[in-house]
XYZ file of C-alpha atoms in Angstrom:
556
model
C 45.200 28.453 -20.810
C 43.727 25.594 -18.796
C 40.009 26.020 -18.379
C 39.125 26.557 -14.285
C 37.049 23.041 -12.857
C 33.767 24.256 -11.292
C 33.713 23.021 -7.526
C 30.701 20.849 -6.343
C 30.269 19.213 -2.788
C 30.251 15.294 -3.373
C 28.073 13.355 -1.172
C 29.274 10.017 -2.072
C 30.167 9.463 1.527
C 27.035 10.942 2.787
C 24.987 8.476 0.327
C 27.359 5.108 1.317
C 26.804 5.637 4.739
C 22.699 6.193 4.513
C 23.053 3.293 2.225
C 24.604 1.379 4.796
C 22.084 2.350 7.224
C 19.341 1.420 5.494
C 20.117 -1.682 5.066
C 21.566 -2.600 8.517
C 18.225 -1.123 9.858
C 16.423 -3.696 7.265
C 18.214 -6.572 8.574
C 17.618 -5.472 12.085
C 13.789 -4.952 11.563
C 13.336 -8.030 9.958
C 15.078 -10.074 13.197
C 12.978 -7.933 15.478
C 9.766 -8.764 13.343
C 10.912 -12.623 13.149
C 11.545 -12.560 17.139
C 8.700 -11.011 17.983
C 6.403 -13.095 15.613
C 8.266 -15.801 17.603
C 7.151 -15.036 20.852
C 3.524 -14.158 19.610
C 2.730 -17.481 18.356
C 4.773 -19.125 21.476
C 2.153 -16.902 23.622
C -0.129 -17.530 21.363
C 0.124 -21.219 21.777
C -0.368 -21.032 25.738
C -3.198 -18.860 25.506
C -5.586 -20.157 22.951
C -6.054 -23.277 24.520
C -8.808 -21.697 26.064
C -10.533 -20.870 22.950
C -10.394 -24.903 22.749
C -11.812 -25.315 25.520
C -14.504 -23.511 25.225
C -15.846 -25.052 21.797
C -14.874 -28.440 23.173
C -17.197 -27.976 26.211
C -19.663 -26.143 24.007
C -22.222 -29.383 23.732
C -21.341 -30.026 27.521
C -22.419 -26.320 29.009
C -25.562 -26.446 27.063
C -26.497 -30.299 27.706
C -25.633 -28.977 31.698
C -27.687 -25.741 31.312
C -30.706 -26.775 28.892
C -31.020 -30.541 28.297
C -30.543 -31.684 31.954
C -33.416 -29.322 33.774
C -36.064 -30.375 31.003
C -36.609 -33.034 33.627
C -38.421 -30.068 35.890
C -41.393 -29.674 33.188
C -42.521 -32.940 33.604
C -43.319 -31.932 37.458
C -42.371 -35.231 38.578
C -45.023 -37.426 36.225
C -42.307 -38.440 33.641
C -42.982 -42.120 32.961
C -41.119 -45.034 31.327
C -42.191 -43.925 28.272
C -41.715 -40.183 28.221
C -38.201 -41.352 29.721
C -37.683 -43.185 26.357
C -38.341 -40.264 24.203
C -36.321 -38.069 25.934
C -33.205 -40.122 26.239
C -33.497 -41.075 22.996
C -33.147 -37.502 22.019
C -29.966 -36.963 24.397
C -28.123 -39.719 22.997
C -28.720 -38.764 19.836
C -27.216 -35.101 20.420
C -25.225 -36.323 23.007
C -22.464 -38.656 21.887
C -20.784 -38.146 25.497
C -23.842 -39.571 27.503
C -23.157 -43.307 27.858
C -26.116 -44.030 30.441
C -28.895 -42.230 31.941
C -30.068 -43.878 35.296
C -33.830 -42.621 35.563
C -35.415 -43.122 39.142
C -38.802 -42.777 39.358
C -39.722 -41.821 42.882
C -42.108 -41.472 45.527
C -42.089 -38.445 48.462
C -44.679 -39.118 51.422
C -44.897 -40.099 55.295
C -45.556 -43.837 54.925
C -42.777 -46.075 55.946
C -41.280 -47.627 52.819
C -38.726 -50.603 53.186
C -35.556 -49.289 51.826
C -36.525 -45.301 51.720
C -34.455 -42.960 52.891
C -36.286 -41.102 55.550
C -35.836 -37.967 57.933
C -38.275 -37.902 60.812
C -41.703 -38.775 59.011
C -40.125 -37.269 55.807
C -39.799 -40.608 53.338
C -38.031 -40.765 49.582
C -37.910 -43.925 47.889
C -37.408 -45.027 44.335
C -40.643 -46.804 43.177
C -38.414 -48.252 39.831
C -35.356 -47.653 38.256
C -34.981 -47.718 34.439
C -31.689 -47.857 32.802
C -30.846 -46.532 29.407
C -27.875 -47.724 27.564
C -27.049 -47.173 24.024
C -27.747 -50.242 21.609
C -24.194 -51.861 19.891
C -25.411 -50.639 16.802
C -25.899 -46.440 18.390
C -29.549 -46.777 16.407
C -31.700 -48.030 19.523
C -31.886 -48.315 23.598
C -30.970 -50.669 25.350
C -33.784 -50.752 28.098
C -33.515 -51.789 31.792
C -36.072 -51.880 34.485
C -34.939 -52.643 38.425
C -37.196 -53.242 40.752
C -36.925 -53.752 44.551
C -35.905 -56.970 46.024
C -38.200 -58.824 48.596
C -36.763 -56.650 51.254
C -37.768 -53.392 49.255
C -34.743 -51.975 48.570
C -32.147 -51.200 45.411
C -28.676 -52.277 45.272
C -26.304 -49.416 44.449
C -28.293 -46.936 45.891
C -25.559 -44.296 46.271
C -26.132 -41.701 44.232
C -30.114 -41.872 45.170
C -29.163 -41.332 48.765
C -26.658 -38.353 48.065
C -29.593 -36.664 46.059
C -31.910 -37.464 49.211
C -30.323 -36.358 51.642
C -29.309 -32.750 49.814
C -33.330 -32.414 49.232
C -34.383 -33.239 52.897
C -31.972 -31.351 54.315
C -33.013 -28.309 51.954
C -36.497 -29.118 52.971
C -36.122 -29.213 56.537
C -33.968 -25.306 56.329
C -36.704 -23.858 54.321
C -37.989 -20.295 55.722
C -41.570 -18.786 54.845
C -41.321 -15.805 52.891
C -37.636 -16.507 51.407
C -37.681 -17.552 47.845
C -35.067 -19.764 46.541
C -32.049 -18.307 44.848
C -30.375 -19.171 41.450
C -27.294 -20.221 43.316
C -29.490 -22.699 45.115
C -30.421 -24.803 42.121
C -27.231 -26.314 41.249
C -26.217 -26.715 44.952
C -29.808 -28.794 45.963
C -31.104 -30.352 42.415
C -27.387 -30.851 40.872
C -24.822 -33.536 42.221
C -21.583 -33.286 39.586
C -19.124 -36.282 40.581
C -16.593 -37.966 38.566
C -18.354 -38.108 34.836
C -22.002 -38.054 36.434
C -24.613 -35.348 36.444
C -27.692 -36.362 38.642
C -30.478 -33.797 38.909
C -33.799 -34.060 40.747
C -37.121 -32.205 39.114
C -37.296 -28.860 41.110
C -40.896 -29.021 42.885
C -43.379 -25.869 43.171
C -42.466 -23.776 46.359
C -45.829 -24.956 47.813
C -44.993 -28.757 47.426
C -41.750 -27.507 49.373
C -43.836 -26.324 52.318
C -45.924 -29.365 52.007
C -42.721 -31.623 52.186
C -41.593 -29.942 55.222
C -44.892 -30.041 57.023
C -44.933 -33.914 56.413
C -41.104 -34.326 57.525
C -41.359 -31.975 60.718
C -45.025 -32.688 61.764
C -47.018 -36.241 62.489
C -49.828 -36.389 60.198
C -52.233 -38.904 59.054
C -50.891 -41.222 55.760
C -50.297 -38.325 53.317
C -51.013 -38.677 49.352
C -47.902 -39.879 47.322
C -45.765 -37.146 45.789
C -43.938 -37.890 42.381
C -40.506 -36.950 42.250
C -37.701 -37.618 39.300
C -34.417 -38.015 39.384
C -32.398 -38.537 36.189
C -28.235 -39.772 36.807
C -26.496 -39.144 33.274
C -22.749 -41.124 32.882
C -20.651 -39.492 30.739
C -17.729 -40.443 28.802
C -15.265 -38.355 28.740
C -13.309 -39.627 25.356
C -16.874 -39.176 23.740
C -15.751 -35.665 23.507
C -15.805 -33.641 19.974
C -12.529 -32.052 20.173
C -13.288 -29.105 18.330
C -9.483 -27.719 17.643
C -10.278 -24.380 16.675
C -6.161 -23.170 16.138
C -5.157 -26.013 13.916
C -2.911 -23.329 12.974
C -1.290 -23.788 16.555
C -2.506 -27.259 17.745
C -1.377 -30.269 15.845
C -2.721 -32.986 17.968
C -4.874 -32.663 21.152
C -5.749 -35.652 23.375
C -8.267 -36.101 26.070
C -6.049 -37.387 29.246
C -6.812 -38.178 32.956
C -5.717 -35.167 34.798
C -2.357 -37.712 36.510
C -1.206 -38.294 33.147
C 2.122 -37.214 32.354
C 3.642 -37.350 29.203
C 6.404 -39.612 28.613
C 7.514 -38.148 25.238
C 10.848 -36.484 25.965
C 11.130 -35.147 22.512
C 12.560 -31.261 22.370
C 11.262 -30.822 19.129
C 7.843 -30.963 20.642
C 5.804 -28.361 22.443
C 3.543 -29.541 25.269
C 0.694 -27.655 27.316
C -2.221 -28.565 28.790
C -5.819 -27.739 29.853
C -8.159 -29.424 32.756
C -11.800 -30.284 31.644
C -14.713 -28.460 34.048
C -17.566 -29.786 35.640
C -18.162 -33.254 35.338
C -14.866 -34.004 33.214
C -12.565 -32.221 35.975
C -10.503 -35.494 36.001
C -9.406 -35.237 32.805
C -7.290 -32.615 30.767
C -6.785 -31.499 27.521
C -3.299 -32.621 26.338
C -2.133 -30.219 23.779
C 1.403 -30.434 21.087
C 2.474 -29.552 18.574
C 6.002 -30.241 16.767
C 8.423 -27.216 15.796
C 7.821 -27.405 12.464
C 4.653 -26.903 12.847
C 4.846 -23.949 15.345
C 7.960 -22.755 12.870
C 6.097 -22.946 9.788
C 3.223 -20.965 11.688
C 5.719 -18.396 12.559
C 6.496 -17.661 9.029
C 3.080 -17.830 7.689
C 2.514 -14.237 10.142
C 5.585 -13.066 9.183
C 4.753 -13.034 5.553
C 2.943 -9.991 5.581
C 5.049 -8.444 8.054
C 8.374 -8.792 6.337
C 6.125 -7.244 3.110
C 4.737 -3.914 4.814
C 8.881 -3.532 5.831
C 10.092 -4.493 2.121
C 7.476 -1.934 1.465
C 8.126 0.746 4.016
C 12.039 0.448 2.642
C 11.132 0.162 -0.845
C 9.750 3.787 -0.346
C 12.416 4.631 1.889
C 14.984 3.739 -0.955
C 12.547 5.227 -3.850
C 12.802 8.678 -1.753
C 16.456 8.248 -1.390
C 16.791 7.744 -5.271
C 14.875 10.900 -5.947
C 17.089 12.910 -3.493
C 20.595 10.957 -5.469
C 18.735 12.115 -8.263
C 18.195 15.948 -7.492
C 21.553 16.327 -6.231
C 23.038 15.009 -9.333
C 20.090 17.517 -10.752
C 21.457 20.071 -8.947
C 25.295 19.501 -9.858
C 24.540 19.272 -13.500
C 22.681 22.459 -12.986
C 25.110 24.318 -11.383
C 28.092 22.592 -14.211
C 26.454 24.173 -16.634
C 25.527 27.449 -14.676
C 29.348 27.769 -14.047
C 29.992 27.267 -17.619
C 26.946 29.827 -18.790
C 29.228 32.160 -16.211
C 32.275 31.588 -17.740
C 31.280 32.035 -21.011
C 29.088 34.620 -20.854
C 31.613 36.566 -19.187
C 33.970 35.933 -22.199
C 31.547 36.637 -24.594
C 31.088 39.593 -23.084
C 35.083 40.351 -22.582
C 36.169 39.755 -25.486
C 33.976 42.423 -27.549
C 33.948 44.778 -24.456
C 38.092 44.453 -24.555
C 38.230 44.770 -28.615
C 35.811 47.882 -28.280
C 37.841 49.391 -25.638
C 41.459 48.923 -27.454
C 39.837 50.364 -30.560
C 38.337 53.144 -28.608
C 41.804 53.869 -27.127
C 43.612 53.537 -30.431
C 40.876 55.994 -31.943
C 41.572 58.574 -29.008
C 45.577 58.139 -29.058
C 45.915 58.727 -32.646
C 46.453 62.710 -33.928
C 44.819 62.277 -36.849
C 43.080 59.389 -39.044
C 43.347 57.849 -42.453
C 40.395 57.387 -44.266
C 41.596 53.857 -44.434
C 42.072 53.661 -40.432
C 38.709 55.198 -40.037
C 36.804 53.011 -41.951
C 38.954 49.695 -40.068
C 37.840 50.875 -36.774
C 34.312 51.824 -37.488
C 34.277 48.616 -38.677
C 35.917 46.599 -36.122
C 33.300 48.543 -33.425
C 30.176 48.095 -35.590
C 30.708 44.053 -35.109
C 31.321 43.858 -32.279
C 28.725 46.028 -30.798
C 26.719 43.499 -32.826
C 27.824 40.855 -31.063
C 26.920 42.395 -27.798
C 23.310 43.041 -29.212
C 23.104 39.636 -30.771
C 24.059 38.087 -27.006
C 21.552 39.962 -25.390
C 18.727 39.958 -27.757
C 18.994 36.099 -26.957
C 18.649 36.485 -23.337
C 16.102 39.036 -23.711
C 14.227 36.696 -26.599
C 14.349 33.834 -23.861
C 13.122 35.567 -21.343
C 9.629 36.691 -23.163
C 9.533 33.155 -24.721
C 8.792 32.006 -21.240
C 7.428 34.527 -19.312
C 4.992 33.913 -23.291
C 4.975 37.570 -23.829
C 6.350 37.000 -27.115
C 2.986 37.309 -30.023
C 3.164 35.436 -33.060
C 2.692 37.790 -36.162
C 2.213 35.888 -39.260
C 2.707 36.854 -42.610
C 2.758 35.715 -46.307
C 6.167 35.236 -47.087
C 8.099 34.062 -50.529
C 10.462 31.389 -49.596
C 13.155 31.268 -51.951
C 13.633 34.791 -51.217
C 13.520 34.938 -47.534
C 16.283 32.156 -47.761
C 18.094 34.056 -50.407
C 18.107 37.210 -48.351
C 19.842 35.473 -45.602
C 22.513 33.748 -47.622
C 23.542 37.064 -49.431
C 23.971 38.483 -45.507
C 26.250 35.787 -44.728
C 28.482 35.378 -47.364
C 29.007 39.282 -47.219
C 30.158 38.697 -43.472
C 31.523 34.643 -44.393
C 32.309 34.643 -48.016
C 34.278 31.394 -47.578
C 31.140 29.418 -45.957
C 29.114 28.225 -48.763
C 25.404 27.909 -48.410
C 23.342 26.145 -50.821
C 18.997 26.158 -50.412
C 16.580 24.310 -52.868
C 12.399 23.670 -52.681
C 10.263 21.465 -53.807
C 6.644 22.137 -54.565
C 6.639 24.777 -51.866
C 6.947 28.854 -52.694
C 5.114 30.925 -50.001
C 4.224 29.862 -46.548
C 2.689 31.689 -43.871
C 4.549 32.621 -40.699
C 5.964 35.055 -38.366
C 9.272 36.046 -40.289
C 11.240 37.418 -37.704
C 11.081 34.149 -35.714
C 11.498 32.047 -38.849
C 14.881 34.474 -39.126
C 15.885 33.844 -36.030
C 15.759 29.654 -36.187
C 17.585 30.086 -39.775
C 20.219 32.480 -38.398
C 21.295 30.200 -34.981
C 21.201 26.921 -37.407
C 23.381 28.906 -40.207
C 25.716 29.941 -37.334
C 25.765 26.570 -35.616
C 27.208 24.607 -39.325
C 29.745 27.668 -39.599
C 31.148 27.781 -35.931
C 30.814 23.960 -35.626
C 32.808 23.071 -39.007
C 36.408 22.919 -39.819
C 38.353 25.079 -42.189
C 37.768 24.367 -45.796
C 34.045 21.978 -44.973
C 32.078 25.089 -44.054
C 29.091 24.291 -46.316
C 25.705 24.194 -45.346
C 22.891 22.833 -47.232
C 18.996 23.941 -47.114
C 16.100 21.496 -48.427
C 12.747 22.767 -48.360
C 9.514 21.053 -48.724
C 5.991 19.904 -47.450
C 4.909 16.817 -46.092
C 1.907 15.244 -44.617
C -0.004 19.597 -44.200
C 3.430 20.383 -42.530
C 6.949 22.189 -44.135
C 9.969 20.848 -43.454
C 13.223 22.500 -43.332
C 16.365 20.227 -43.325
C 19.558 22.146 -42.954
C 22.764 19.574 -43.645
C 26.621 20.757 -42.795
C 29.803 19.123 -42.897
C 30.945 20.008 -39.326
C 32.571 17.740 -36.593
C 29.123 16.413 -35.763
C 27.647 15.119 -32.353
C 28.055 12.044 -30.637
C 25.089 9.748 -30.289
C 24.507 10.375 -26.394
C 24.526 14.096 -26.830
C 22.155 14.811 -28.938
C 18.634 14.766 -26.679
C 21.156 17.554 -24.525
C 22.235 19.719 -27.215
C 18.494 21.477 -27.175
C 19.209 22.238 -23.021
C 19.377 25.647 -22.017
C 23.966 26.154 -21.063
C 24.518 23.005 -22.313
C 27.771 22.695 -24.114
C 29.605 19.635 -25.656
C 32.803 19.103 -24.041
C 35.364 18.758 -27.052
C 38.459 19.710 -28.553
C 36.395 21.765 -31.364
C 34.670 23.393 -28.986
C 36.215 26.621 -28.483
C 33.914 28.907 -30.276
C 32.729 30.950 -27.433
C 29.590 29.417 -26.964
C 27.269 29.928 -24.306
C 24.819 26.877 -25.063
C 21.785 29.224 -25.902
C 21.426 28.611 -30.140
C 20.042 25.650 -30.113
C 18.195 25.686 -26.642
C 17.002 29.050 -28.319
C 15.153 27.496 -31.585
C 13.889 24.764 -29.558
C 11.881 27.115 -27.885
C 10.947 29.283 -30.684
C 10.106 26.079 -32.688
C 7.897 24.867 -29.772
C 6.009 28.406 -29.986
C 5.506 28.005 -33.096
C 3.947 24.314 -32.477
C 6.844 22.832 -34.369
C 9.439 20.362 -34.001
C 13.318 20.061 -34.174
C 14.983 16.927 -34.275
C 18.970 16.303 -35.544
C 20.780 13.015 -36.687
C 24.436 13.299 -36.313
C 27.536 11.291 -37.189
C 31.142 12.587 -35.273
C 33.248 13.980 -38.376
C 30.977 13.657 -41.079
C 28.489 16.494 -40.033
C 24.716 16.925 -38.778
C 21.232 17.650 -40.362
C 19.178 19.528 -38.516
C 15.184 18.848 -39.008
C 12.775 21.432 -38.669
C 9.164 21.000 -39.238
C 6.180 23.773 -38.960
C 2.390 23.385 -39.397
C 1.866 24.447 -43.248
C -0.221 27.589 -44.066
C -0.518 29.104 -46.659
């Protein structure tokens, strides 16, 4: 009779289609993380041009905020040489300053050829000193102009702008109202293309005095000192800090008309105007596409990694789930095959007990002869019905570990003997042959002991052909252990079976077996070995029989 497949739901399907999905959502994630580390760096690349600009202008804001008003502590009294030290000190810092223009004046009432005057309100240079730097950037280059025979200064431009701001400042002054910040840069500051001129800022009440002399006729007043300090700049002088080198692969200083005539696709373009005194020129920025391209895959390293990873997990949990269903399948193989087999095991003496039984109550009267044949038929097999569950019962204690170990002094050579005498009463044509070596008593728990010799002495009878039913039994110690080899001639087990044949159900699939197992025997010593703190091990060879290994702490 053809044995009945067990049914199992495949999810092959199910697992090639969430394969499939994983990896199209891989591919997917990694062009979404390459686009949008794309347009990140292309943003990226308009935006921190800024941050450029800022640490380009760095030396500029604080030569505009902290270097220029210095001027204002001298109170007007800075002279040739104080002028010397101090523009020796911004050229020095200052690579961008490529003249300073110092004009030392005079504020009073007198009429001065060449001043610039407002009522009785008169501002004239009494010098000017120019400051160059030297060819060789170590020294200044000193100039002093003085006026001509008519008293007055040729290019007198910027002068006259500072002039006229002040006078007009000093004729709108109010009593009582102080000046404001936003004043300062307004009145003292003129910022024109690469120039910064300041004027000294004088005490409020030299303001009040300068207004009293330009709105009121008065005798000859003293002479007030006044400075005024033009710095030229040069743009190109510039320390182009490129802070995003990552971004930026060349950046030029350019007048703010230039346009660039580089037509190249392959190269990105933006571009920045300067502040303040450099607001006629830009910052020209590009960059080629390898460049920006090889940026784009320097962020998307660790990007595309923390995906790899997040998938790498994703695929490690879907392994563990392929690998619990195929778990669960084996599981439920060998729980259909436990089923079956434990139901015929079960059958079969159930059915002979029942025919017996029926014979028994049919019959009129019995022979001594049929008595004794029935009694005996019933007697096994109600032992095989109490051998079957005594192992169920026996595995259930061994792990819910309510099973005691009670040990005892026993002689081997009889225990073994004992055993064989029972079996070839029941088997005479299974021979079973023991020897020891150096080894006569041992201490142990002697029903268990029976119980490991008794599934291994089954296992080389129901597990060998007709006419090779032999078993043989080698006893002895090694290394404070015993060792128990038990050798048969049976059809063996194939090299990939053996680390299952000690699995609770498990059964070799094979033409042999048909001996009504329900893969419990072995599974069953395992455990009893393992309570024992032993070991069982088995080397195997298909048709030429298996020795079984069994080795137990030695007491004696």
């Amino acid at each position: 009779m053809r044995k009945a497949r067990f049914q199992y739901r495949h999810n092959s399907a199910l697992n090639v289609i969430f394969l499939l999905l994983i990896g199209v959502s891989f591919v997917v994630a990694m062009f979404l993380a390459h686009r949008l580390t794309e347009k990140y760096v292309e943003n990226e690349f308009e935006l921190r041009k800024i941050d450029v600009l800022e640490e380009t202008l760095k030396p500029y804001t604080e030569f505009f905020q902290n270097r220029v008003p210095e001027i204002s502590f001298y109170q007007g009294y800075l002279d040739s040489s104080s002028a010397i030290k101090y523009v020796d000190t911004v050229f020095r810092k200052y690579p961008f300053v490529k003249k300073i223009e110092f004009y030392d004046t005079e504020v009073s009432n007198h009429r001065v050829a060449g001043a610039f005057r407002i009522n009785h309100f008169s501002m004239a240079p009494q010098a000017i000193y120019d400051y160059t730097r030297s060819p060789t950037a170590d020294s200044i280059v000193y100039n002093k102009r003085k006026p001509n025979s008519s008293g007055s200064f040729w290019n007198m431009d910027e002068f006259n702008n500072m002039a006229a701001k002040f006078s007009l400042y000093v004729q709108s002054i109010e009593e009582g109202k102080p000046l404001q910040s936003a004043d300062f840069i307004s009145i003292f500051y003129h910022v024109t293309h690469n120039r910064i001129t300041f004027m000294n800022i004088p005490r409020e009440e030299d303001m009040h005095t300068y207004k009293d002399l330009m709105l009121k006729e008065q005798e000859k007043s003293p002479v007030f000192q006044q400075d005024i300090v033009s710095f030229i700049l040069d743009p190109e002088k510039l320390n182009i800090r490129n802070t995003h080198r990552e971004l930026y692969q060349y950046i030029h200083i350019t007048p703010i008309v230039y346009e660039s005539l580089n037509t190249d696709p392959d190269l990105l373009n933006t571009e920045l105007p300067l502040t303040g005194a450099f607001a006629d020129y830009k910052l020209h920025f590009s960059s080629s596409r390898n460049h920006i391209i090889r940026e784009i895959y320097h962020r998307l390293v660790p990007v595309a990694l923390a995906i790899v990873m997040i998938y790498t997990v994703l695929l490690f949990i879907a392994y563990l789930i392929y690998r619990n269903l195929n778990i669960n399948k084996k599981m439920y193989s060998l729980q259909y095959d436990f089923i079956n087999n434990l139901t015929h095991e079960f059958k079969t003496p159930v059915s002979v007990i029942k025919i017996a039984g029926n014979n028994i109550k049919s019959a009129k009267e019995l022979s001594d002869r049929e008595r004794f044949h029935y009694g005996k038929i019933l007697d096994e097999e109600a032992d095989k019905l109490n051998d079957l569950m005594n192992k169920l019962l026996s595995f259930t204690q061994i792990e819910n570990q309510s099973i005691h170990i009670k040990k005892e002094r026993i002689n081997i050579p009889q225990f073994i003997q004992n055993l064989v005498d029972s079996y070839q009463i029941k088997l005479p044509d299974f021979k079973i042959e023991y020897s020891t070596r150096g080894v006569t008593t041992f201490r142990t728990d002697p029903v268990l002991l029976s119980s490991i010799f008794q599934n291994l002495m089954d296992n080389a009878n129901k597990y060998s052909l007709p006419g090779q039913k032999s078993l043989n039994i080698l006893v002895f110690t090694e290394k404070g252990n015993i060792v128990f080899k038990f050798r048969d001639r049976g059809i063996g087990i194939p090299g990939n079976e053996t680390e299952n044949v000690f699995k609770k159900f498990y059964r070799i699939q094979s033409q042999y077996n048909q001996q009504g197992s329900v893969g419990l025997g072995l599974a069953f010593c395992k455990e009893l070995i393992n309570l024992m703190n032993g070991t069982i091990s088995v080397k195997s060879k298909v048709g030429e029989g298996s020795e079984f290994t069994v080795v137990l702490p030695f007491e004696l």
